[in-house]
Coordinates of C-alpha atoms in Angstrom, one line a residue:
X18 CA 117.3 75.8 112.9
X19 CA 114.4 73.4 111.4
X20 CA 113.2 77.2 110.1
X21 CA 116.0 77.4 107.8
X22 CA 115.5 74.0 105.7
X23 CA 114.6 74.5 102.1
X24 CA 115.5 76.9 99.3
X25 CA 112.3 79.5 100.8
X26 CA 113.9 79.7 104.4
X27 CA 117.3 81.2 103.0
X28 CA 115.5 83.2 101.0
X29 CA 113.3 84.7 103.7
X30 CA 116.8 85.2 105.7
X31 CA 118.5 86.8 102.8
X32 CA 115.3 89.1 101.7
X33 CA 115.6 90.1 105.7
X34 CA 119.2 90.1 106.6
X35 CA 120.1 92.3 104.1
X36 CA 118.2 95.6 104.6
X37 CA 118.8 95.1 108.1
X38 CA 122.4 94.8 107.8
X39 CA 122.5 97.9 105.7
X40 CA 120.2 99.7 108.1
X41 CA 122.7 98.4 111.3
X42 CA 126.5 98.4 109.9
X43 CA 125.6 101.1 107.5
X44 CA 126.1 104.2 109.5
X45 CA 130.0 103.3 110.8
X46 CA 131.2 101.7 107.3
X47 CA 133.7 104.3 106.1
X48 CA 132.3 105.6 102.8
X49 CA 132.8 109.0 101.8
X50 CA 129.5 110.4 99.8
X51 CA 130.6 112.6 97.3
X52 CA 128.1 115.4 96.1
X53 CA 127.5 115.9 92.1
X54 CA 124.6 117.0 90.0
X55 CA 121.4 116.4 90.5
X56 CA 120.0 113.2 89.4
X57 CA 123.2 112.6 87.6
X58 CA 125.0 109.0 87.2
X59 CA 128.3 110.3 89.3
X60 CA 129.3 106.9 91.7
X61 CA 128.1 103.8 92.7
X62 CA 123.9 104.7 92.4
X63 CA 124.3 107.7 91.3
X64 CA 122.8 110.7 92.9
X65 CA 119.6 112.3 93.9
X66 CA 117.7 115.2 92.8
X67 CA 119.7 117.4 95.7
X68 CA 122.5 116.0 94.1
X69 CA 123.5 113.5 97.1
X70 CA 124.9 110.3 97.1
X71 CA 122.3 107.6 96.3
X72 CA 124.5 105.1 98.0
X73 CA 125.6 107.3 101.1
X74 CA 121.9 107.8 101.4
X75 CA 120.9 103.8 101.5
X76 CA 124.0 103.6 104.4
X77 CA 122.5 106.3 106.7
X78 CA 119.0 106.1 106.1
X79 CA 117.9 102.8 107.6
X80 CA 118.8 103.8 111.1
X81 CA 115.4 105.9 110.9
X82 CA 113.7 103.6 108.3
X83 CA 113.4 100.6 110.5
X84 CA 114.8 101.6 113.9
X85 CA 111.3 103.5 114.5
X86 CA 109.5 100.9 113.7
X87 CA 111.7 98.5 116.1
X88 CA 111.7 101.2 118.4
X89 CA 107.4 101.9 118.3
X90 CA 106.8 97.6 118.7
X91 CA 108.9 97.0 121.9
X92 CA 107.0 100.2 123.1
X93 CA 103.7 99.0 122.2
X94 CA 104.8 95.4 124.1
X95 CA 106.0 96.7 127.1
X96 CA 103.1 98.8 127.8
X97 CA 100.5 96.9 126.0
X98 CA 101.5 93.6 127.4
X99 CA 101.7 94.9 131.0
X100 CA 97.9 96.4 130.4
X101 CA 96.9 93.3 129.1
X102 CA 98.4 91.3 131.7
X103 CA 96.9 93.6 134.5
X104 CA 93.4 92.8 133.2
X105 CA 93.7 89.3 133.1
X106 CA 95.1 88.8 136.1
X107 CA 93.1 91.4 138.5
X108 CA 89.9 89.7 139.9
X109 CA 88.1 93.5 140.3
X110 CA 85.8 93.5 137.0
X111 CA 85.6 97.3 137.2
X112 CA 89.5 97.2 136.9
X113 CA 89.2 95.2 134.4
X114 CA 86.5 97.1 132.3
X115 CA 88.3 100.7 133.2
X116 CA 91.8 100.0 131.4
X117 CA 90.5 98.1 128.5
X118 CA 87.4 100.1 127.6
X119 CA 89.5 103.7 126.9
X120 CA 91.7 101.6 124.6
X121 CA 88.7 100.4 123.1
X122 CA 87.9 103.7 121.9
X123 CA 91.0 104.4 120.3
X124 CA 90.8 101.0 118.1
X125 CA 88.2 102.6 115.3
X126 CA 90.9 105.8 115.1
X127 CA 92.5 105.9 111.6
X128 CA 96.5 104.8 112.5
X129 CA 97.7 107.1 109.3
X130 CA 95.5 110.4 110.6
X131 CA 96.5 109.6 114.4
X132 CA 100.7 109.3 113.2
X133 CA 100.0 112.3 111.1
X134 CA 98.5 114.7 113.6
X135 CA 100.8 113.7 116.1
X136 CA 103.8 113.8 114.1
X137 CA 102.9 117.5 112.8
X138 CA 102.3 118.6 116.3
X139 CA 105.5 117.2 117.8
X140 CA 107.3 118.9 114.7
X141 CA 108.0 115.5 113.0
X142 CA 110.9 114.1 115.1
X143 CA 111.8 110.4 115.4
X144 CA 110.8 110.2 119.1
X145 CA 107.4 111.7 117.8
X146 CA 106.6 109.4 115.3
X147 CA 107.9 106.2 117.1
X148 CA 105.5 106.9 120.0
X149 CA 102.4 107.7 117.9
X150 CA 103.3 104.4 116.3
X151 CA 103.7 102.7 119.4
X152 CA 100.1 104.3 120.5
X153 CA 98.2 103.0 117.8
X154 CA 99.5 99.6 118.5
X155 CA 98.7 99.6 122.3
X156 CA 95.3 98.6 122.1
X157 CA 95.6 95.2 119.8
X158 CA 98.6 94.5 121.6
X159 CA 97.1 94.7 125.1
X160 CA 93.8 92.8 123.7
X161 CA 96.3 90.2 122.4
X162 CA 98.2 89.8 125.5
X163 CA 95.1 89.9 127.9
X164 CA 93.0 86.7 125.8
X165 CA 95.7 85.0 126.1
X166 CA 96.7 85.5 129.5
X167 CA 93.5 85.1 131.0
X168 CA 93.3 81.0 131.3
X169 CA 96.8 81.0 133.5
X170 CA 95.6 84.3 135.0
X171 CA 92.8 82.3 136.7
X172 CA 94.7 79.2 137.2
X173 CA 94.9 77.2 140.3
X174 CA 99.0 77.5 139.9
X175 CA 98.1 81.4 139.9
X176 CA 96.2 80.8 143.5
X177 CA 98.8 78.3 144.7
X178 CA 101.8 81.4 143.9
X179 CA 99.5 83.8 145.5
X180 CA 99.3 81.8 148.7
X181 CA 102.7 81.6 148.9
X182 CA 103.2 85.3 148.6
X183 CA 105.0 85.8 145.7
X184 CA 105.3 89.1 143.6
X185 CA 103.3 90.3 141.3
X186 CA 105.9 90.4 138.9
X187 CA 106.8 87.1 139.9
X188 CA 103.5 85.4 138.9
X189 CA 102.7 87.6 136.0
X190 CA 106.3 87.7 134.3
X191 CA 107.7 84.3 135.4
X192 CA 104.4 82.3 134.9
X193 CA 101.4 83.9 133.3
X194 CA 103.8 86.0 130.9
X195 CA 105.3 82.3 129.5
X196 CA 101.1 81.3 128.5
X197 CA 101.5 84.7 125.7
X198 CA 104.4 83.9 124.4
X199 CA 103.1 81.8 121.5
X200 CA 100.5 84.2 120.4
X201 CA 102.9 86.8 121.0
X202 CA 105.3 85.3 118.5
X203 CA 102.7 84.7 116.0
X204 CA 101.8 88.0 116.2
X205 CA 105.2 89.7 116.1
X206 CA 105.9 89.1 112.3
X207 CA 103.1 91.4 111.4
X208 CA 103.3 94.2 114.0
X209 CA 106.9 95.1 113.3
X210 CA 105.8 94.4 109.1
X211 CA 102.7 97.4 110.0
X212 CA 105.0 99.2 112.3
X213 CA 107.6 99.9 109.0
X214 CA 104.5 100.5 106.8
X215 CA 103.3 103.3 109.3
X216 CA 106.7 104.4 109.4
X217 CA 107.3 105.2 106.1
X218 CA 103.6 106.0 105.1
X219 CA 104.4 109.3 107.2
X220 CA 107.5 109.9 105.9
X221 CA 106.5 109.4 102.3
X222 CA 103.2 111.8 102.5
X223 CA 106.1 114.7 104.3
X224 CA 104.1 114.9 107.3
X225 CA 107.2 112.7 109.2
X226 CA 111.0 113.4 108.9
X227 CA 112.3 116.7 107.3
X228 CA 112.1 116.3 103.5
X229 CA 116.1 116.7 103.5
X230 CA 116.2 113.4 106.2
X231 CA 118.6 110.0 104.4
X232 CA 115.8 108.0 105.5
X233 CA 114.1 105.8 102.8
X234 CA 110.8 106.7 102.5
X235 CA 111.9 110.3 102.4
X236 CA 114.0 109.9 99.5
X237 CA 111.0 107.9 97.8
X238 CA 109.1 110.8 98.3
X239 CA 111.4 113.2 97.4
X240 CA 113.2 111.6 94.4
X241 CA 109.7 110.2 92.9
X242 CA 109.7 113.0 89.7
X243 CA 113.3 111.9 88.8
X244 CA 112.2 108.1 88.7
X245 CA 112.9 108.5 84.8
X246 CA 116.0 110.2 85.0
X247 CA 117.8 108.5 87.9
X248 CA 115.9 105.2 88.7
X249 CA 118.1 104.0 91.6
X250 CA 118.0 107.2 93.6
X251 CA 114.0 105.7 94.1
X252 CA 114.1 102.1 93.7
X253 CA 117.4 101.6 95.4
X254 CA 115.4 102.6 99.1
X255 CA 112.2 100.9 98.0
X256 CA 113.8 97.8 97.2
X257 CA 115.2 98.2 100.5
X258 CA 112.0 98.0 102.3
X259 CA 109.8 96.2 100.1
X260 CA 112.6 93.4 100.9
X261 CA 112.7 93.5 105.2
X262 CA 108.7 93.8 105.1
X263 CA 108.5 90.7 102.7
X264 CA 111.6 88.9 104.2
X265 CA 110.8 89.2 107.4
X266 CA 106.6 88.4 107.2
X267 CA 108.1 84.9 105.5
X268 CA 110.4 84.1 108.3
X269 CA 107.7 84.8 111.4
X270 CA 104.8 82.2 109.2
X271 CA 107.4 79.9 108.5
X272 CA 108.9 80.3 112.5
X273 CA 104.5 79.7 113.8
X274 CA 104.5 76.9 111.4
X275 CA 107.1 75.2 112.8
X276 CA 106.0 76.1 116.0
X277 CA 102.5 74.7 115.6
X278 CA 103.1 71.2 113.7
X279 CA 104.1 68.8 116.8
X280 CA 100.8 70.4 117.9
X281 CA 99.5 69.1 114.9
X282 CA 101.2 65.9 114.9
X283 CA 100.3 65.2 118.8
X284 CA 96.7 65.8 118.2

C-alpha cells in the first residue's frame, strides 16, 4: 500500500477509480433517462443534441469506452506474450526468426489506419474494434515479453526443468513467465492508456461504434457543434476519459517506482 502514501497517490486513485466505477456500476444503477429537447438543460446534465439524457449516457457508455480497451490489452498479452515466450525459449533460430520477423512487418503500419480499415470492414462492432486493437499491440507486446524472457529462457534452471521432464507450460508459465513480469508491469500503465486512446480515436472520427452508440467518444463526436449550447453533453464524457487515461498512467509510474527503489537502494 506504500503506492498510496502522499496527497498524489490518492489523487491518481481518485482520477482512476472514478471513471472506472462509472464505466463498471453504471449500467445496473437504476436511473431512468428521461428524453427532452435537444441540447436543452432538462435533468441532472442536461441532454444531448438527440435529445438524450447526458447523464443516462455517462452510465451506459463506459462499458464500451474502456471495456475495449481492457478487452484489446489482455488480448494482445495472451497472444503476444505466448509468441514472445515461444521465441525465447525455442533453441531452433529459424523458429525464432519465422514468428518474430511477420510481426516485424506489421510494426511500421499506422495503428489509427489499421483500427479504421478493419473496423469499416467488420461493420464497426465492439468485437471488431477490440481485436484490431489487440492486433496492433501484438507485436511490441511479443518483442517486450521475448527480451525479457530470453536470459531465464537459456538458463541452466531452464535445462535442469527440461531434464526432468517437465511441461512446456510448466517451465515457460511457472518459471520463465515470473522473469517478464517486471517489465510487463512497467509496461502495462501505457498499453491499456494507448489501448483507450485507439479506442476512442475510432470512435470519435465515426469509423467505430454507430454514431447513435452511449459510448463516450461517440458522444464527443457527436455532440461537438452543441459545445456552446450544452457544454456537459461534451465535456461531461471527455472529462471522463481524460481522467482514467491520466489517473491511471500516474498510478502504474508511481507502482514501477516503488517497484524499482530497493533496487536502487541495494545497489
Amino acid at each position: 500500500m506504500s503506492v498510496l502514501r502522499g496527497a498524489a497517490g490518492w489523487v491518481a486513485i481518485a482520477l482512476c477509480a472514478v471513471p472506472l466505477a462509472v464505466a463498471v456500476v453504471g449500467p445496473f444503477l437504476p436511473y431512468e433517462a428521461r428524453a427532452g429537447l435537444p441540447y436543452s438543460s432538462e435533468g441532472l446534465l442536461g441532454t444531448d443534441g438527440l435529445g438524450r439524457d447526458v447523464l443516462g449516457l455517462l452510465l451506459a457508455g463506459g462499458r464500451t469506452a474502456l471495456g475495449m480497451a481492457f478487452g484489446a490489452v489482455v488480448l494482445a498479452y495472451v497472444v503476444g506474450g505466448l509468441v514472445g515466450l515461444t521465441a525465447a525459449s525455442t533453441r531452433h533460430r529459424w523458429l525464432d526468426e519465422g514468428m518474430m520477423r511477420p510481426l516485424d512487418v506489421l510494426l511500421p503500419l499506422p495503428s489509427l489506419l489499421v483500427i479504421s480499415v478493419v473496423a469499416v470492414g467488420w461493420q464497426a462492432s465492439a468485437p471488431a474494434i477490440t481485436v484490431a486493437v489487440a492486433m496492433v499491440n501484438v507485436p511490441t507486446v511479443a518483442r517486450l515479453v521475448r527480451a525479457a524472457a530470453l536470459d531465464a529462457a537459456s538458463g541452466p534452471v531452464v535445462e535442469a526443468l527440461r531434464m526432468q521432464r517437465e511441461s512446456w507450460f510448466t517451465i515457460q508459465l511457472g518459471y520463465v513467465g515470473r522473469s517478464v513480469l517486471g517489465p510487463v508491469a512497467a509496461d502495462l500503465g501505457t498499453r491499456i492508456t494507448l489501448a483507450v486512446f485507439l479506442v476512442a480515436s475510432v470512435n470519435f472520427l465515426g469509423l467505430g461504434l454507430s454514431p447513435t452508440a452511449p459510448d463516450w467518444a461517440v458522444s464527443v463526436s457527436r455532440n461537438r457543434e452543441g459545445l456552446l449550447v450544452q457544454p456537459w453533453s461534451v465535456l461531461a464524457p471527455a472529462l471522463l476519459l481524460v481522467s482514467f487515461t491520466l489517473g491511471f498512467n500516474l498510478l502504474a509510474d508511481r507502482l514501477v517506482h516503488r517497484s524499482r527503489r530497493p533496487a536502487r537502494s541495494a545497489a
